[in-house]
Tab-separated table of C-alpha atoms in Angstrom:
chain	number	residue	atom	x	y	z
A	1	UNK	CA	0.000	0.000	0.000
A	2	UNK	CA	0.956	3.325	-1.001
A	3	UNK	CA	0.463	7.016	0.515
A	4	UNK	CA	-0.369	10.052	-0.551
A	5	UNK	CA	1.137	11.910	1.974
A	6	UNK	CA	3.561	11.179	4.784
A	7	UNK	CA	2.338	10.576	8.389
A	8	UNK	CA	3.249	14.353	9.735
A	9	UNK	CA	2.941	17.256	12.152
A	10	UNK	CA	-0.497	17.267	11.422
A	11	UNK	CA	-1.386	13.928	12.145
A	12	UNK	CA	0.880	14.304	15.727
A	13	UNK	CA	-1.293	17.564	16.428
A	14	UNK	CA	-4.563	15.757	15.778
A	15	UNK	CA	-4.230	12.823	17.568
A	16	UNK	CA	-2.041	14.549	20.437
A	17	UNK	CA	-5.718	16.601	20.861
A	18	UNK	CA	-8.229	13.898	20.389
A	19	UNK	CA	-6.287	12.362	23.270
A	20	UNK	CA	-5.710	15.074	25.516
A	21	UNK	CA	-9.486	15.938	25.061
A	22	UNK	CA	-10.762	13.282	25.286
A	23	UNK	CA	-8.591	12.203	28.793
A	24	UNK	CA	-10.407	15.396	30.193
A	25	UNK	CA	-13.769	14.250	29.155
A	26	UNK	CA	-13.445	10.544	30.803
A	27	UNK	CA	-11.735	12.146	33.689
A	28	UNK	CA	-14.893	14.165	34.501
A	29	UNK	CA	-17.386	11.201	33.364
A	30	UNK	CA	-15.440	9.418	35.789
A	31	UNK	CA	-15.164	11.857	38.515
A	32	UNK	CA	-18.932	12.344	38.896
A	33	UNK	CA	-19.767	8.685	38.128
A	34	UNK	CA	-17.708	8.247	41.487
A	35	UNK	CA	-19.656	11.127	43.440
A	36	UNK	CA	-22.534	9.382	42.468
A	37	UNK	CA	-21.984	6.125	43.058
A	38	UNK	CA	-22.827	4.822	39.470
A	39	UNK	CA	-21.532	3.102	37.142
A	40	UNK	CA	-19.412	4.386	34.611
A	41	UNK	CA	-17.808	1.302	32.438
A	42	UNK	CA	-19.759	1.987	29.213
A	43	UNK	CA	-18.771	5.334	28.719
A	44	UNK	CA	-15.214	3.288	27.373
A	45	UNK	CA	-17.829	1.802	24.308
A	46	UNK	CA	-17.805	5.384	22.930
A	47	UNK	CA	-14.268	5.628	23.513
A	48	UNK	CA	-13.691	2.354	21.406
A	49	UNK	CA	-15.729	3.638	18.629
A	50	UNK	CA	-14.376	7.216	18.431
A	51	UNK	CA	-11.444	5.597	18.195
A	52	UNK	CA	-12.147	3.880	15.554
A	53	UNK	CA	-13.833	6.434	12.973
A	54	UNK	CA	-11.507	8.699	14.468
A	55	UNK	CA	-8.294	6.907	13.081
A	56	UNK	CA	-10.241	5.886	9.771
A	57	UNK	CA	-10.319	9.843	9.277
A	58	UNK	CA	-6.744	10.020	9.735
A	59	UNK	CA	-5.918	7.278	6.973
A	60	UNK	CA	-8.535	9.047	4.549
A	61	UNK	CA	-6.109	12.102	5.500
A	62	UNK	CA	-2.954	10.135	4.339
A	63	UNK	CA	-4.419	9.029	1.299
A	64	UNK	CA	-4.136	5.351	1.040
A	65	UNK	CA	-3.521	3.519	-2.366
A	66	UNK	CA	-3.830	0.351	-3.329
A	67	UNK	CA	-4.882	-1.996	-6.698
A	68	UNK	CA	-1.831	-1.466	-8.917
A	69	UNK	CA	-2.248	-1.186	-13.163
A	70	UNK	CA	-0.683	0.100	-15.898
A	71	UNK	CA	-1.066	3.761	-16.752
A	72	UNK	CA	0.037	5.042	-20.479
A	73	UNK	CA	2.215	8.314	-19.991
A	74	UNK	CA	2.832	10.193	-23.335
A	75	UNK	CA	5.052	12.935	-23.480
A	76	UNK	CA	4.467	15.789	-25.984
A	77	UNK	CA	6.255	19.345	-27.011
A	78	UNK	CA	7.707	21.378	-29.480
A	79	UNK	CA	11.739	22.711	-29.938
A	80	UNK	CA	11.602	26.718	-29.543
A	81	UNK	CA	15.071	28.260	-30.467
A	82	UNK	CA	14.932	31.868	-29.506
A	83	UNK	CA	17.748	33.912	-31.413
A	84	UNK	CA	17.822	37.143	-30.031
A	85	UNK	CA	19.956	40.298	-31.073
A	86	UNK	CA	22.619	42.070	-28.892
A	87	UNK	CA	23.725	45.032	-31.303
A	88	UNK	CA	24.404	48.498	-29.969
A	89	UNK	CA	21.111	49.479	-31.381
A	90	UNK	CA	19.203	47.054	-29.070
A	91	UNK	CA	19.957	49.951	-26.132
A	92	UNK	CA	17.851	52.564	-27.512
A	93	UNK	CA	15.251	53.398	-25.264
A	94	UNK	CA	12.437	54.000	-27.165
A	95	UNK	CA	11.010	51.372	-25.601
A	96	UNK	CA	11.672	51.630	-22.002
A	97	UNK	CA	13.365	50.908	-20.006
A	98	UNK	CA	15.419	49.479	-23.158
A	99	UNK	CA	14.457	47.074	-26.207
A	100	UNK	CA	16.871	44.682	-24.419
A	101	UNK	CA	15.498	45.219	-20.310
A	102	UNK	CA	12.249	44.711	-22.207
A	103	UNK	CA	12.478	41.845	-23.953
A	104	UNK	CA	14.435	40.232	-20.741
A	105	UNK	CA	11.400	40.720	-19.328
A	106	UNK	CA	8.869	39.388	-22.147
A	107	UNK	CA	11.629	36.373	-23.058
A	108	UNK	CA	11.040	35.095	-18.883
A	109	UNK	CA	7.101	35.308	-19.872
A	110	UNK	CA	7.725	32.995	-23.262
A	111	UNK	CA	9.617	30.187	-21.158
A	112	UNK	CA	6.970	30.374	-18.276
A	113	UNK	CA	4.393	29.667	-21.030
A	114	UNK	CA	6.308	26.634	-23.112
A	115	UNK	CA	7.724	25.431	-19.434
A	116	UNK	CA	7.106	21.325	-21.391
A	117	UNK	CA	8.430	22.306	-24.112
A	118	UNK	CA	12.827	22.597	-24.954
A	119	UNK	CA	13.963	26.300	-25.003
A	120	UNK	CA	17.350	27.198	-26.540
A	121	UNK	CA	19.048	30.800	-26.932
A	122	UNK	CA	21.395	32.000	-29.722
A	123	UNK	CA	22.517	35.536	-29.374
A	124	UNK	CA	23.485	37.657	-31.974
A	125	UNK	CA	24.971	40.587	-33.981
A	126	UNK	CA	27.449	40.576	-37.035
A	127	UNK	CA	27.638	36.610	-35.717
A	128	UNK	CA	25.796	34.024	-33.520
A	129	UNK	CA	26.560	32.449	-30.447
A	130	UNK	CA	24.967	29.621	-28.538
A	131	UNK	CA	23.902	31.195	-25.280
A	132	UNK	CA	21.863	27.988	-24.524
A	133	UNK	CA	20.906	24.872	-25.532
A	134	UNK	CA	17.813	23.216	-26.484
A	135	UNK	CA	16.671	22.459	-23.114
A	136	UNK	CA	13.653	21.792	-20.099
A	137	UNK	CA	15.568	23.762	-17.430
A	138	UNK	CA	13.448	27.122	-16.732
A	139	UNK	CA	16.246	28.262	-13.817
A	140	UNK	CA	18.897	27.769	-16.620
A	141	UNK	CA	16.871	29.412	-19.051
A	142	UNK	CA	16.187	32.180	-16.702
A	143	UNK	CA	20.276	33.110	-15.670
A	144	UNK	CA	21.513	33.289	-19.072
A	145	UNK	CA	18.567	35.460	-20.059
A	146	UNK	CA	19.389	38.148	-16.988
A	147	UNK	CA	23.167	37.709	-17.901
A	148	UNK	CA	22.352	38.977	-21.507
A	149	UNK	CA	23.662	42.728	-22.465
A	150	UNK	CA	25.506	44.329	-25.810
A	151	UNK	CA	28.951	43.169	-24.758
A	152	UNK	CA	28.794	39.676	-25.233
A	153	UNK	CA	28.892	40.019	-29.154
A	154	UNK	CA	30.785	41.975	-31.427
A	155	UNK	CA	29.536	45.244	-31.899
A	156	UNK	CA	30.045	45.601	-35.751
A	157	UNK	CA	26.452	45.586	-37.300
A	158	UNK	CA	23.826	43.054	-36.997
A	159	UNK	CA	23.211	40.013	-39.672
A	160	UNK	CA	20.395	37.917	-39.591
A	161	UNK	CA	21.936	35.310	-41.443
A	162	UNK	CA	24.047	33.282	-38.615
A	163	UNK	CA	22.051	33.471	-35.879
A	164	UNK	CA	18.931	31.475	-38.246
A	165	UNK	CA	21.608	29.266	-40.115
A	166	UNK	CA	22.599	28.463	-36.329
A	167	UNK	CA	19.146	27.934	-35.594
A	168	UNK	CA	17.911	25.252	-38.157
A	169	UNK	CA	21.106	23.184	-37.366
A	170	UNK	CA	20.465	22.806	-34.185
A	171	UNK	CA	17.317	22.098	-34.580
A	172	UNK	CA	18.153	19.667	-37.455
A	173	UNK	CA	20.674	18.429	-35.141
A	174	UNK	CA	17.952	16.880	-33.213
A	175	UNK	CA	17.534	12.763	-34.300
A	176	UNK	CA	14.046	12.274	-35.423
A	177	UNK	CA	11.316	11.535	-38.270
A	178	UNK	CA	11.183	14.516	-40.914
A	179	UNK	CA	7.381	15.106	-39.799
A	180	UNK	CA	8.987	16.694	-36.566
A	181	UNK	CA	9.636	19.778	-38.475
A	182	UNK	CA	6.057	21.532	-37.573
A	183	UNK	CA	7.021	20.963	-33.872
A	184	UNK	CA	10.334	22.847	-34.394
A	185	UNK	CA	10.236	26.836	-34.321
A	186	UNK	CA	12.724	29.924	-34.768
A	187	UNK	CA	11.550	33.351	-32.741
A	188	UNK	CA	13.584	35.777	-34.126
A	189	UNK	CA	13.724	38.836	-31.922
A	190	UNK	CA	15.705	41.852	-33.337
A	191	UNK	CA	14.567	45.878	-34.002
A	192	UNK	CA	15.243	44.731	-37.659
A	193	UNK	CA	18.495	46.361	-38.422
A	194	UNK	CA	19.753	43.487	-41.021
A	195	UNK	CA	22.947	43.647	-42.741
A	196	UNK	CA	23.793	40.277	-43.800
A	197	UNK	CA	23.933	38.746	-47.427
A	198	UNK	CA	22.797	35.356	-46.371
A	199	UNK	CA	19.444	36.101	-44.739
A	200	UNK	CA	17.668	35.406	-47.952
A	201	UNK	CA	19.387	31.817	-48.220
A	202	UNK	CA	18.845	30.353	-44.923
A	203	UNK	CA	15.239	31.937	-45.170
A	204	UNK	CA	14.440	29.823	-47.911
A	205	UNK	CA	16.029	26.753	-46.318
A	206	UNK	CA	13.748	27.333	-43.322
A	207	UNK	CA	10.953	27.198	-45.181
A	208	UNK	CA	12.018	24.304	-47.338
A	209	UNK	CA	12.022	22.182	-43.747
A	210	UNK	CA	8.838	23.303	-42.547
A	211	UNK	CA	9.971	24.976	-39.499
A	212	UNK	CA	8.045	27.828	-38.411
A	213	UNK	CA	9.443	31.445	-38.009
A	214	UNK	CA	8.087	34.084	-35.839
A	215	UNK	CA	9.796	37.526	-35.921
A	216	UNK	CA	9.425	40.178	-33.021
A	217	UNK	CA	10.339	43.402	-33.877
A	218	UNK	CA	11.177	46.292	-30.917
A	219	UNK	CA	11.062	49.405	-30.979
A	220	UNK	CA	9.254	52.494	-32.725
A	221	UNK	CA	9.087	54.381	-35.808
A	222	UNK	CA	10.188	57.230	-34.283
A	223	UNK	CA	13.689	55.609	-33.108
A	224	UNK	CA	15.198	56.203	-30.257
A	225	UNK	CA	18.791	57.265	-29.129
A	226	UNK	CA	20.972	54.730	-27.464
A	227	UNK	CA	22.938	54.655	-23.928
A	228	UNK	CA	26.727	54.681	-24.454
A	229	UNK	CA	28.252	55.495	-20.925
A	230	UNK	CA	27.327	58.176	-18.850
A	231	UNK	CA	25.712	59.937	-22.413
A	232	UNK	CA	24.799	58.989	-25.532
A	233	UNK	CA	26.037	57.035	-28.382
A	234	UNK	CA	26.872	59.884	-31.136
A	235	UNK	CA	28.420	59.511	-34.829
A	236	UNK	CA	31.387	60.366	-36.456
A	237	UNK	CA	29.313	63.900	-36.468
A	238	UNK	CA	28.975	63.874	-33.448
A	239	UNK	CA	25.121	63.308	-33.318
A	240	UNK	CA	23.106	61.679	-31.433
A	241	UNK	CA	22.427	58.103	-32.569
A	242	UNK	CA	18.909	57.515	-33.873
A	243	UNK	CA	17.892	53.659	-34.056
A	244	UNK	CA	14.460	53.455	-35.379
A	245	UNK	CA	12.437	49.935	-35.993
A	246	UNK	CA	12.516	48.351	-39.385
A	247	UNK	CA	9.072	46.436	-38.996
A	248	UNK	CA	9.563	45.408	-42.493
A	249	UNK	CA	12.749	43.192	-42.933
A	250	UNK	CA	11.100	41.115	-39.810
A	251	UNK	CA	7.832	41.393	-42.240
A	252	UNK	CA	9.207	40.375	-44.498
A	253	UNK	CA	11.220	36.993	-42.995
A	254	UNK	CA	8.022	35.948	-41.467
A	255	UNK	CA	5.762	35.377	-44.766
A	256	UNK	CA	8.380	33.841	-46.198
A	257	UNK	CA	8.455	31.247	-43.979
A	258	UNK	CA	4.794	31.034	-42.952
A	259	UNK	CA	5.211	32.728	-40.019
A	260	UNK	CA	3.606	35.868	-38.109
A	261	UNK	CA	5.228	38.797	-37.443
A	262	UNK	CA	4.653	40.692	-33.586
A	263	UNK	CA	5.793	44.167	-32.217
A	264	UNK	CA	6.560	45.591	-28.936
A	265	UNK	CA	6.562	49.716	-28.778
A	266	UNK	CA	5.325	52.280	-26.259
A	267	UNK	CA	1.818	51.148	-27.351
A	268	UNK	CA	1.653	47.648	-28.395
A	269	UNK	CA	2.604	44.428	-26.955
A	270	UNK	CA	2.219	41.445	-29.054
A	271	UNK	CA	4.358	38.845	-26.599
A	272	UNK	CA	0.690	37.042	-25.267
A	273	UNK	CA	-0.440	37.088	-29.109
A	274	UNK	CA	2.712	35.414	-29.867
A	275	UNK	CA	2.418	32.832	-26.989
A	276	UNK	CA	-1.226	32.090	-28.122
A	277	UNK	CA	-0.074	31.209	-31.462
A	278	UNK	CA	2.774	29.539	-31.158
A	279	UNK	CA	0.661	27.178	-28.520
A	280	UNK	CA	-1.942	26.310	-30.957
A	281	UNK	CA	1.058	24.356	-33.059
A	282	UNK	CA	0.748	20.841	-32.308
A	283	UNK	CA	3.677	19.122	-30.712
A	284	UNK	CA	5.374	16.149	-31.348
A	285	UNK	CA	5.233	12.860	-29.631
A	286	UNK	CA	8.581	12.296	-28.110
A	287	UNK	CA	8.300	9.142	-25.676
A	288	UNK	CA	5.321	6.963	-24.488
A	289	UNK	CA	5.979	5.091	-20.952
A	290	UNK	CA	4.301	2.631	-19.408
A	291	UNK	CA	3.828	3.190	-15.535
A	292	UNK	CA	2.864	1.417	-12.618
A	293	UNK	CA	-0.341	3.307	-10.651
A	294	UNK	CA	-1.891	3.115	-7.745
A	295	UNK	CA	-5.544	4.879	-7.186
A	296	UNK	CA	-6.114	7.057	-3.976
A	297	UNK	CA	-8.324	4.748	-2.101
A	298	UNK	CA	-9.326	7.070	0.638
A	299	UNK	CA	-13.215	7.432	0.404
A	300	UNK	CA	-13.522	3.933	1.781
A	301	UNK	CA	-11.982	4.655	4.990
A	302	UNK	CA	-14.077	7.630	4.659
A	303	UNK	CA	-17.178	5.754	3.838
A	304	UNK	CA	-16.915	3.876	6.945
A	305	UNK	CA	-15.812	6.086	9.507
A	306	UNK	CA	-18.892	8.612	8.442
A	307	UNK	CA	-21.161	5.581	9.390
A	308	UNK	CA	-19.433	4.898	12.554
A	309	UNK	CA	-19.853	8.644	13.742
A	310	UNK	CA	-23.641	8.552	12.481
A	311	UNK	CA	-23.962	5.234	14.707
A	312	UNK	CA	-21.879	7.617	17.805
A	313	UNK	CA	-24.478	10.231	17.522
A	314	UNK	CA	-27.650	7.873	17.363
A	315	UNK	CA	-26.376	5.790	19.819
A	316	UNK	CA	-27.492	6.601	23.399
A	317	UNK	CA	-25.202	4.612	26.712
A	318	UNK	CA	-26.549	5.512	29.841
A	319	UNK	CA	-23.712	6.536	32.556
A	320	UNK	CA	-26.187	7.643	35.506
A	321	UNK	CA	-28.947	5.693	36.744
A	322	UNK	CA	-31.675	7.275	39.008
């Protein structure tokens, strides 16, 4: 027999009360059976069956389980690489606090929604680099996404190109039947600045797989300037920086590939669109198990010890006699 939950505190507390209550109450029966000069014996033929429906409560409480059989246990998700860019521009605060702060933020909400599903991270500029692998662990997931800034890749420019070739490898890399390939899907997250040469290429490769690519573009039409020290970021001018979104590049990468393309700006924030849609993709079937089950048997004891306390309160034992 099985349990579903230890014997605990709780248990202790319950029966350490039943018993010091119930000492009291038999002390007094007894007390003024004696004053009276009756008897008091059967009084103990209520203590007998308190007893009983009393401790039938407590293994209802503990959940017993019992009658073993065999319980099918599939397991079914999807493969969500998330390549997400690092350039210079992704500092503008247009969006505030930043594009980046802000899609920390929204990129925590994404692996809290697909928490059965394998996450990995590629970050990005002029080239790729695998932050994270293809994995289940949401605390993992989590560190290397608040460990994430413009400094950990190369600050020349920002190419599309690697971070997606990067992307369907990995994903490729993966052993399985070809009719994975709608479980496996690319969220490219980037204020659209692209460029690369290749993008077109590896676009068309995506798409010749299947895989599915969702583009999140951040940032406004109006641009923003960008942090750079204590000031801003300025050109050979002098100027200010302005980085403004290109909604169209990321457009334009999603119909290609059959994908949807989402925005975040000072008005708009597509992240629970995007979550709802990439949800309603079906999954693949990865493993199917076999386990041994027990069922929670607890409404017997239940069962019983209800009739027992009925039968308490109907039943009437005389303990003074006049």
């Amino acid at each position: 027999m099985a349990w579903y939950r230890d014997f605990g505190i709780t248990e202790i507390v319950f029966i350490a009360l039943f018993a010091i209550l119930y000492v009291l109450y038999l002390v007094r029966v007894i007390r003024i059976g004696k004053s009276l000069n009756t008897p008091y014996s059967t009084v103990f033929i209520k203590l007998i069956l308190r007893t009983l429906y009393f401790a039938l409560f407590l293994i209802a409480l503990l959940g017993p389980s019992f009658g073993g059989s065999k319980k099918e246990v599939k397991s079914v998700g999807k493969d969500i690489m998330i390549c997400i860019d690092l350039s210079k521009s992704m500092d503008a605060f247009d969006v505030q606090p930043t594009r980046l702060e802000k899609i920390k933020f929204e990129m925590k909400r994404l692996i809290e929604a697909f928490n059965s599903d394998r996450i990995g991270i590629i970050i990005f500029s002029s080239e790729a680099f695998m932050q994270c692998p293809l994995t289940y662990d949401q605390n993992a997931l989590n560190l290397f996404i608040e460990t994430m800034n413009s400094g950990l890749v190369p600050s020349s420019g920002t190419d599309f190109g690697p971070p997606l070739r990067m992307a369907l490898k990995k994903l490729e890399d993966e052993n399985g039947p070809p009719t994975q390939a709608k479980s496996k899907i690319v969220i490219l997250i980037s204020d659209g600045e692209d460029f690369g040469e290749d993008t077109e290429d590896v676009t068309r490769e995506i798409d010749r797989k299947g895989i599915k690519l969702f583009t999140l573009g951040v940032g406004t039409e109006a641009g923003g300037n960008i942090y750079a020290g204590r000031g801003l970021k300025t050109d050979k001018n002098g100027r200010p920086v302005l980085s403004k979104l290109n909604a169209g590049s990321l457009k334009d990468l999603a119909s290609k590939t059959d994908g949807q393309y989402f925005e975040i700006n000072e008005t708009k924030n597509d992240v629970s669109r995007l979550i709802n849609t990439i949800s309603k993709i079906e999954g693949e079937l990865r493993d199917t198990r076999f386990m041994d089950v027990t069922a929670n048997k607890y409404f017997y004891f239940l069962a019983v010890a209800a009739i027992l306390l009925v039968v308490d309160i109907m039943m009437n034992i005389p303990t003074l006699r006049i």
